[in-house]
Coordinates of C-alpha atoms and ligand atoms in Angstrom, one line a residue:
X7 CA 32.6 18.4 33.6
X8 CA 33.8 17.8 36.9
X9 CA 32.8 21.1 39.1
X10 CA 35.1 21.8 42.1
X11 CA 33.6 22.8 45.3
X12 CA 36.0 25.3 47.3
X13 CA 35.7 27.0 50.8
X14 CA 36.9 30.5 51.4
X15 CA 36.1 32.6 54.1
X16 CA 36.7 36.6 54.2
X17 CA 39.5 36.5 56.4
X18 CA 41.6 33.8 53.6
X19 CA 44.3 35.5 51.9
X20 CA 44.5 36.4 48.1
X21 CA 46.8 33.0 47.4
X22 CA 43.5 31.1 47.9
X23 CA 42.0 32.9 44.6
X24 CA 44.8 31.5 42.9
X25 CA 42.4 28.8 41.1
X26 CA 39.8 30.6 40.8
X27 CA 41.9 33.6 39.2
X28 CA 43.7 31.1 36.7
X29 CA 40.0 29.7 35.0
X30 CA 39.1 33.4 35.0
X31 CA 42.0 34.1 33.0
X32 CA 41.2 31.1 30.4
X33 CA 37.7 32.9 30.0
X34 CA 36.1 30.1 31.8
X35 CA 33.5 30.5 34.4
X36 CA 33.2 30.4 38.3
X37 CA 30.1 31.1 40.6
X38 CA 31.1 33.5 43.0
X39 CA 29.0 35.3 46.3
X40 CA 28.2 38.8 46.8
X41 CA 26.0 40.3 49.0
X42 CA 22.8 39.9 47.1
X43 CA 22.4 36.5 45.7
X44 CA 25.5 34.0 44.1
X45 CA 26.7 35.3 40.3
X46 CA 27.9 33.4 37.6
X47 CA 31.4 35.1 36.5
X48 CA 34.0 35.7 33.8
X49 CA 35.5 38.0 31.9
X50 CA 33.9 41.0 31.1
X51 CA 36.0 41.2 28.3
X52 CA 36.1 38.0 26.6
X53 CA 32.9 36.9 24.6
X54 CA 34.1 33.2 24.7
X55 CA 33.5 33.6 28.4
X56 CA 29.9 35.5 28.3
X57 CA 28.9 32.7 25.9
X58 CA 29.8 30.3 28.6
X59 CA 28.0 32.5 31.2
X60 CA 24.6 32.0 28.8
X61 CA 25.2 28.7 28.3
X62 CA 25.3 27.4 31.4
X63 CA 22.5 29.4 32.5
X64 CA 20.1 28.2 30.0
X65 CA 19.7 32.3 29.8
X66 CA 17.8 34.1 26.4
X67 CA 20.2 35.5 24.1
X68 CA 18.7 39.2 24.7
X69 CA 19.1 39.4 28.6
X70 CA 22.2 41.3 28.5
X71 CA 24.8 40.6 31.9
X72 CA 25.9 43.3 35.2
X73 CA 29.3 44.1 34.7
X74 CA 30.8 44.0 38.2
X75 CA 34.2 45.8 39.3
X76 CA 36.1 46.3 42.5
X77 CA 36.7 49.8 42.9
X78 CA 34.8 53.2 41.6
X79 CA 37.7 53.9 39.4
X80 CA 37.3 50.6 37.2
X81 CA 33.8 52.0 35.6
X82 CA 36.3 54.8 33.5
X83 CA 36.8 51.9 31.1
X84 CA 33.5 50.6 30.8
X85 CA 31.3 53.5 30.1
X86 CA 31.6 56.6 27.7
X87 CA 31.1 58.9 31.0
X88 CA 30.7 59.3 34.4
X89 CA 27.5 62.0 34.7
X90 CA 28.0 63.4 38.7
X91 CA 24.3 61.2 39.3
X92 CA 26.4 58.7 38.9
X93 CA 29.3 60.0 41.2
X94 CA 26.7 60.7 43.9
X95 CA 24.9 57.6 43.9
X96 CA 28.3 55.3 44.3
X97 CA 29.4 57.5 46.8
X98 CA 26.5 56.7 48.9
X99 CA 25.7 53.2 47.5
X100 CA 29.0 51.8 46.4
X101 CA 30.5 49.1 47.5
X102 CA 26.9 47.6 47.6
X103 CA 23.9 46.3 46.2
X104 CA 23.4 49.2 43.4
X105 CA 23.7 48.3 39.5
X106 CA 24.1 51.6 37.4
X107 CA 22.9 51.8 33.8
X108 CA 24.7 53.8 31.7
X109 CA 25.8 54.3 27.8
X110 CA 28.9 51.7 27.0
X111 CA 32.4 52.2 25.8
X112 CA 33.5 50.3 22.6
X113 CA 35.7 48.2 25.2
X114 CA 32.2 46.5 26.3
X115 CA 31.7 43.6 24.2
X116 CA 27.9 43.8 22.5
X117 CA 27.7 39.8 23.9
X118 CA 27.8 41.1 27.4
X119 CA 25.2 43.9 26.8
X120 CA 23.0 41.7 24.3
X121 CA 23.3 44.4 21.8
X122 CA 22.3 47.6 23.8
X123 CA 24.5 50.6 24.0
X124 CA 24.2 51.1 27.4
X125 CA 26.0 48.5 30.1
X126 CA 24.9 47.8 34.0
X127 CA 28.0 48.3 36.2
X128 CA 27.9 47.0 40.1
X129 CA 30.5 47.4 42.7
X130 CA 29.5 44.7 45.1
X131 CA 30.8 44.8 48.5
X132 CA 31.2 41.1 49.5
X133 CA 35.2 40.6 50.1
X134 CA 35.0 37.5 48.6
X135 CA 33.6 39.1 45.0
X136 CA 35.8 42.0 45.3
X137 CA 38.9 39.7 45.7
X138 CA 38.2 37.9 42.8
X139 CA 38.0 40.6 40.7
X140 CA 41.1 42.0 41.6
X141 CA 42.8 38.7 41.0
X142 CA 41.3 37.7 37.7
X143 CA 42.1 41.5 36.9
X144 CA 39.5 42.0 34.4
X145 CA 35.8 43.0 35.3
X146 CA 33.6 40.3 35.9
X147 CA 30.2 39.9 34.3
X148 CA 27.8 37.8 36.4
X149 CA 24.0 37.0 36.0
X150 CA 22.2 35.3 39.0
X151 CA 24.2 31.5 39.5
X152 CA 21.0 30.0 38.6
X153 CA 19.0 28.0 36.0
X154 CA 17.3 30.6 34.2
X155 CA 13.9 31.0 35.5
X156 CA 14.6 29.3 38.8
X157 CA 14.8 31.2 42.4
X158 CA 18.4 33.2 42.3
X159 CA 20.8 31.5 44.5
X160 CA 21.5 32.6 47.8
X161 CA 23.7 30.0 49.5
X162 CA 26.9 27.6 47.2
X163 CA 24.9 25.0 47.7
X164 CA 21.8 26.2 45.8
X165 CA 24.6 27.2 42.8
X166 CA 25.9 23.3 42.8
X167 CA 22.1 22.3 42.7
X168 CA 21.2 24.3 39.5
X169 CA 24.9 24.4 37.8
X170 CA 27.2 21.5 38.7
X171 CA 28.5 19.5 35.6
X172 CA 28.0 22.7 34.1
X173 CA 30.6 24.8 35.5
X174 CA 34.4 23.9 36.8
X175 CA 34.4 25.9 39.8
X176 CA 32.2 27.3 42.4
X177 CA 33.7 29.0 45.8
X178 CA 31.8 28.8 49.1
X179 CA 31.5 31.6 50.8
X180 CA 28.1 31.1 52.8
X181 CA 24.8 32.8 52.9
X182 CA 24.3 35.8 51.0
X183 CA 23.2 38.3 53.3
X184 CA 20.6 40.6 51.6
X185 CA 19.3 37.8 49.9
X186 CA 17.8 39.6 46.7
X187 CA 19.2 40.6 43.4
X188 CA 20.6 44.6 43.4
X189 CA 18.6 47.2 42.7
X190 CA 18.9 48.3 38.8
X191 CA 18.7 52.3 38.5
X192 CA 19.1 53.5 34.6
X193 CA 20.7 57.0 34.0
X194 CA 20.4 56.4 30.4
X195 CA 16.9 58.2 30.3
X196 CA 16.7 62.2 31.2
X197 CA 14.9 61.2 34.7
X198 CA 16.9 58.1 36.2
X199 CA 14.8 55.2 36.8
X200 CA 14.1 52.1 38.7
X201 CA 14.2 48.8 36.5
X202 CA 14.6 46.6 39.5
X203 CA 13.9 46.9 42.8
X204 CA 16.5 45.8 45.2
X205 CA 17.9 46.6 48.9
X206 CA 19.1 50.1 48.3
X207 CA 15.2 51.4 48.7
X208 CA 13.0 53.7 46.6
X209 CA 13.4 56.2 49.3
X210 CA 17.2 56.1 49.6
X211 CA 17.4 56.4 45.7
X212 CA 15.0 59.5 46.1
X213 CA 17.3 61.0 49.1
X214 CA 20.1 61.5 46.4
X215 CA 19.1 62.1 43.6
X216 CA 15.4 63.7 44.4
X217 CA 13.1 62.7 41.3
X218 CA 13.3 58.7 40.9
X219 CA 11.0 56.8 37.8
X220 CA 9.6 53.9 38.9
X221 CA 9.1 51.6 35.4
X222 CA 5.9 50.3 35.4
X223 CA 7.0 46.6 35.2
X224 CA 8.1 46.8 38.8
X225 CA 4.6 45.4 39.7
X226 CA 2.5 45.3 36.6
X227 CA 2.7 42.1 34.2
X228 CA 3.4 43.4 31.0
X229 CA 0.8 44.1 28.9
X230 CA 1.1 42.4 25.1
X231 CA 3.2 43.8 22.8
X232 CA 4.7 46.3 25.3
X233 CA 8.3 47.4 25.2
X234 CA 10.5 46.6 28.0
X235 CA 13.4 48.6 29.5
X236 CA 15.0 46.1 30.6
X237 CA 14.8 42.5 28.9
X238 CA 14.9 40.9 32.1
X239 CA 11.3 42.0 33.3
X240 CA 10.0 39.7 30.7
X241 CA 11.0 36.6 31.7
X242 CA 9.2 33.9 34.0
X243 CA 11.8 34.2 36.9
X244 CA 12.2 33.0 40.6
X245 CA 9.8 30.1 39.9
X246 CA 9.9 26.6 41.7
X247 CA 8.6 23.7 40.6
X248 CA 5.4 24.7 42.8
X249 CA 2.9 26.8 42.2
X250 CA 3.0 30.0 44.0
X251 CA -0.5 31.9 45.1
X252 CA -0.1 35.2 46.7
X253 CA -2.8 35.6 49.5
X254 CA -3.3 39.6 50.4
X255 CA -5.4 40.5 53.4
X256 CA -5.8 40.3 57.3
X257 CA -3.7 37.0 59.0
X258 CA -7.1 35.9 59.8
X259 CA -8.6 35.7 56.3
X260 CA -5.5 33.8 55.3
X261 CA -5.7 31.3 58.2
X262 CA -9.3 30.8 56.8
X263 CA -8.6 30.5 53.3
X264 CA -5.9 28.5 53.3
X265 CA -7.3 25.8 56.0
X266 CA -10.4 25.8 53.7
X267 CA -8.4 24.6 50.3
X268 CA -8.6 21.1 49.5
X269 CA -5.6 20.2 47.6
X270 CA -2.5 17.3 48.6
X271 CA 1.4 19.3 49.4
X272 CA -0.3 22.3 50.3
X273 CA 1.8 24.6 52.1
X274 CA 1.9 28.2 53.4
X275 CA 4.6 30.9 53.8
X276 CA 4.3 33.2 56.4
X277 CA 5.3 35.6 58.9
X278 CA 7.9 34.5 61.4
X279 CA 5.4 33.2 64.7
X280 CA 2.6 33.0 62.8
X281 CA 1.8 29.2 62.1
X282 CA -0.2 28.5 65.3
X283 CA -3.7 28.3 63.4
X284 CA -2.5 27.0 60.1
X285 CA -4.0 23.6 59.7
X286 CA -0.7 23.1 56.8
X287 CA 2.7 22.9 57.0
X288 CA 4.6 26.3 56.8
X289 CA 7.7 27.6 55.9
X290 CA 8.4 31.2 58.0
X291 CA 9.8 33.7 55.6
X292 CA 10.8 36.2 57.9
X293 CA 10.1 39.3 59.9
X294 CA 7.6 41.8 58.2
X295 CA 11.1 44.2 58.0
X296 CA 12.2 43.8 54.3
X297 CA 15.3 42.6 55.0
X298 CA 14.5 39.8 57.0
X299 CA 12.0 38.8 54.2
X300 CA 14.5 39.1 51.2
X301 CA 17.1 37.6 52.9
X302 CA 15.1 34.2 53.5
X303 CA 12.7 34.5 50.4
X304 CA 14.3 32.6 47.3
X305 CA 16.1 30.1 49.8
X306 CA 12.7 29.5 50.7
X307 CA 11.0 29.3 47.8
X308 CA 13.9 26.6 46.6
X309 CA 13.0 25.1 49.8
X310 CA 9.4 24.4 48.5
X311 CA 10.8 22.1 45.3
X312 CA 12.4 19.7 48.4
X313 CA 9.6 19.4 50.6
X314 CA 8.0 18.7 47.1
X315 CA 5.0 21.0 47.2
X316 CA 2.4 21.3 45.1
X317 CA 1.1 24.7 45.9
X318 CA 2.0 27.5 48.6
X319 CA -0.2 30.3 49.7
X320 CA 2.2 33.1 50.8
X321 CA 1.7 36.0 53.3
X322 CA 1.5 39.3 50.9
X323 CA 4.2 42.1 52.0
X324 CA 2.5 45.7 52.8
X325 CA 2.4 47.4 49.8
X326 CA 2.4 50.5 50.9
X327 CA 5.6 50.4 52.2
X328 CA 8.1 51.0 49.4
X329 CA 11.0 49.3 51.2
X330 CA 8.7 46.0 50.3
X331 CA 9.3 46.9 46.7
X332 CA 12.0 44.2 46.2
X333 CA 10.7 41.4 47.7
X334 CA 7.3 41.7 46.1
X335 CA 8.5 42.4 42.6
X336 CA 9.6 38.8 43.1
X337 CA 6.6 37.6 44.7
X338 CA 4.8 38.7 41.7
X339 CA 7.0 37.1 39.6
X340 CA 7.8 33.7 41.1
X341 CA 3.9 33.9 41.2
X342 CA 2.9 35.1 37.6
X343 CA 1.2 37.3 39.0
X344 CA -1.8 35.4 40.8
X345 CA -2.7 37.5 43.5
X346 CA -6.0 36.7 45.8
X347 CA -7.5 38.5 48.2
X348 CA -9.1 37.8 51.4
Ligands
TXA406 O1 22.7 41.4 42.6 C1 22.8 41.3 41.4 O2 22.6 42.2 40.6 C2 23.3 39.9 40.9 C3 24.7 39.7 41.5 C4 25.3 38.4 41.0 O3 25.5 40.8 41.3 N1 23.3 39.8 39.5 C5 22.1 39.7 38.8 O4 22.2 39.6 37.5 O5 21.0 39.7 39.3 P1 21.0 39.1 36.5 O6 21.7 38.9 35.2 O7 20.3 38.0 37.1 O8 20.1 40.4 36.4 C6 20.5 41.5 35.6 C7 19.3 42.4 35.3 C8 18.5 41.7 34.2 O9 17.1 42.0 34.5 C9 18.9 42.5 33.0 O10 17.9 42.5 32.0 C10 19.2 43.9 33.5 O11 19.8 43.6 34.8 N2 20.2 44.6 32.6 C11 21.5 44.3 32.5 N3 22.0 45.2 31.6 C12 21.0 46.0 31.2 C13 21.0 47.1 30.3 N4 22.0 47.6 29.6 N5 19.8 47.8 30.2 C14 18.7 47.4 30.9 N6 18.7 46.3 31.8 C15 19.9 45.7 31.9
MG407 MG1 18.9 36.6 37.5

């Protein structure tokens, strides 16, 4: 399949979705931006065009998709109700990087939900996404544009990496600016609670709605056997080809330790300005502000697999500051969990 390659920029007019719009309508599939990381759309609606979302993906059958819409009023037809939690959290939230939870309407296919009876429902704010929406005139379900298990995608380019011959149609509308995957806040459960971290913080969730759950496979591994909230958290995810060792201490120790391996494409990733004693080379991952950090971490991690690394030590996030929580939920993962400390 041959995948088209297409430009558009914020300020373009809504005759320049016109392609885009059209495959949308057949129920095939187009990688699109938003604010967090690239998604992989197409109708909501249509299960021919979920089972196209999966296959191209390479994604497990039981990870159900985000259904994403352009306006609050759009989620009447996708959920059995509106609680006022969920008013007061897209008034503060919506358009942006927030993914509800709630119990589905019989108009949500069970492709899109794998099964559950609740469906994830985003209003992104990226023009770009919004536009397409509104053009396709359906909702859009979208997972991550990436192979499954690889870093999300955070720039066209990486989309066309993972997913050309795969997909017809992929629009360019630069770098993502936050970088991670939205936060994922069920209201399902009597206490609403956090399944994924994301750039709307712990603390901002807490501001609205006061008592926030955080599940424990935020930053735990999960033990055998355990049930999962949300079928995502058991998946290898965010994983180059490298292997990834999280290094937690003071700079120092980790100057020492990782000058001390012995080992061929090592590599660090640290701090922006902080490569002046490291005897390897180094990628800088940002800022120690958590947006600087999840804005450059999965590009970065992708970046690894060119340099053709074998093995990174990486900086550890402070992690007792829950604005961190995002970016080291996918630390953890991209490094199964291998944590050491100096
Ligand atoms: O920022 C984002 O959320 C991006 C962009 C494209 O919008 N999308 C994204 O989708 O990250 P995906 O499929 O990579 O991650 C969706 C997560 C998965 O961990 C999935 O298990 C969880 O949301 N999820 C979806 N529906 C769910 C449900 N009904 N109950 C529990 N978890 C759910
Ligand atoms: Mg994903």
């Amino acid at each position: 399949m041959k995948t088209e390659f297409v430009k558009i920029s914020v300020t373009d007019g809504i005759e320049k979705y016109t392609d885009a719009a059209k495959l949308l309508k057949e129920n095939q599939v187009v990688g699109m931006p938003t604010e967090t990381v690239y998604g992989l759309a197409g109708n909501a609606y249509s299960d021919e065009a979920v089972k196209r979302i999966f296959e191209a993906k390479g994604r497990p059958q039981d990870n159900p998709l985000i259904v994403h819409i352009s306006e609050l009023s759009e989620i009447y037809d996708l959920v059995s109700e509106v609680p006022e939690i969920a008013k007061k959290l897209a008034d503060a939230f919506w358009p942006g990087p927030l993914t509800m939870i709630l119990p589905k309407s019989p108009k949500v296919p069970l492709s899109v939900t794998a099964g559950l009876d609740t469906v994830a429902v985003r209003c992104p704010s990226h023009p770009i996404a919004r536009n397409l929406i509104k053009a396709s005139g359906v909702p859009l379900a979208a997972p991550s544009a990436n192979i499954s298990g690889k870093p999300s995608p955070t720039k066209a380019q990486h989309v066309y990496d993972d997913l050309k011959g795969r997909i017809p149609y992929i629009i360019d509308g630069g770098e993502c600016l936050e970088g991670v995957e939205s936060t994922v806040i069920t209201l399902a459960t009597n206490t609403p609670k956090l399944l994924r971290p994301g750039n709307v913080t712990l603390s901002q969730l807490k501001c609205v709605l006061g008592e926030v759950q955080v599940d424990d496979a935020v930053l735990n591994p999960l033990k055998k056997g355990e049930k999962v909230s949300s079928p995502g958290m058991k998946y290898k995810h965010y994983s180059p080809v490298a292997e990834i060792v999280l290094v937690r201490g003071e700079y120092d120790n980790f100057v020492e330790y990782v000058n001390s391996y012995r080992g061929e494409k090592v590599y660090a990733m640290i701090f922006d300005n902080e490569g002046e004693k490291l005897n390897v080379p180094y990628i800088e991952y940002g800022t120690k502000d958590y947006k600087t950090l999840s804005h450059s971490l999965f590009d970065s991690l992708r970046e690894l697999d060119k340099l053709g690394a074998n093995i990174c030590f990486v900086r550890y996030p402070d992690e007792n500051n829950d604005d961190n929580l995002a970016v080291l939920n996918r630390l953890l993962r991209a490094a199964g969990f291998k944590v050491i400390d100096v």
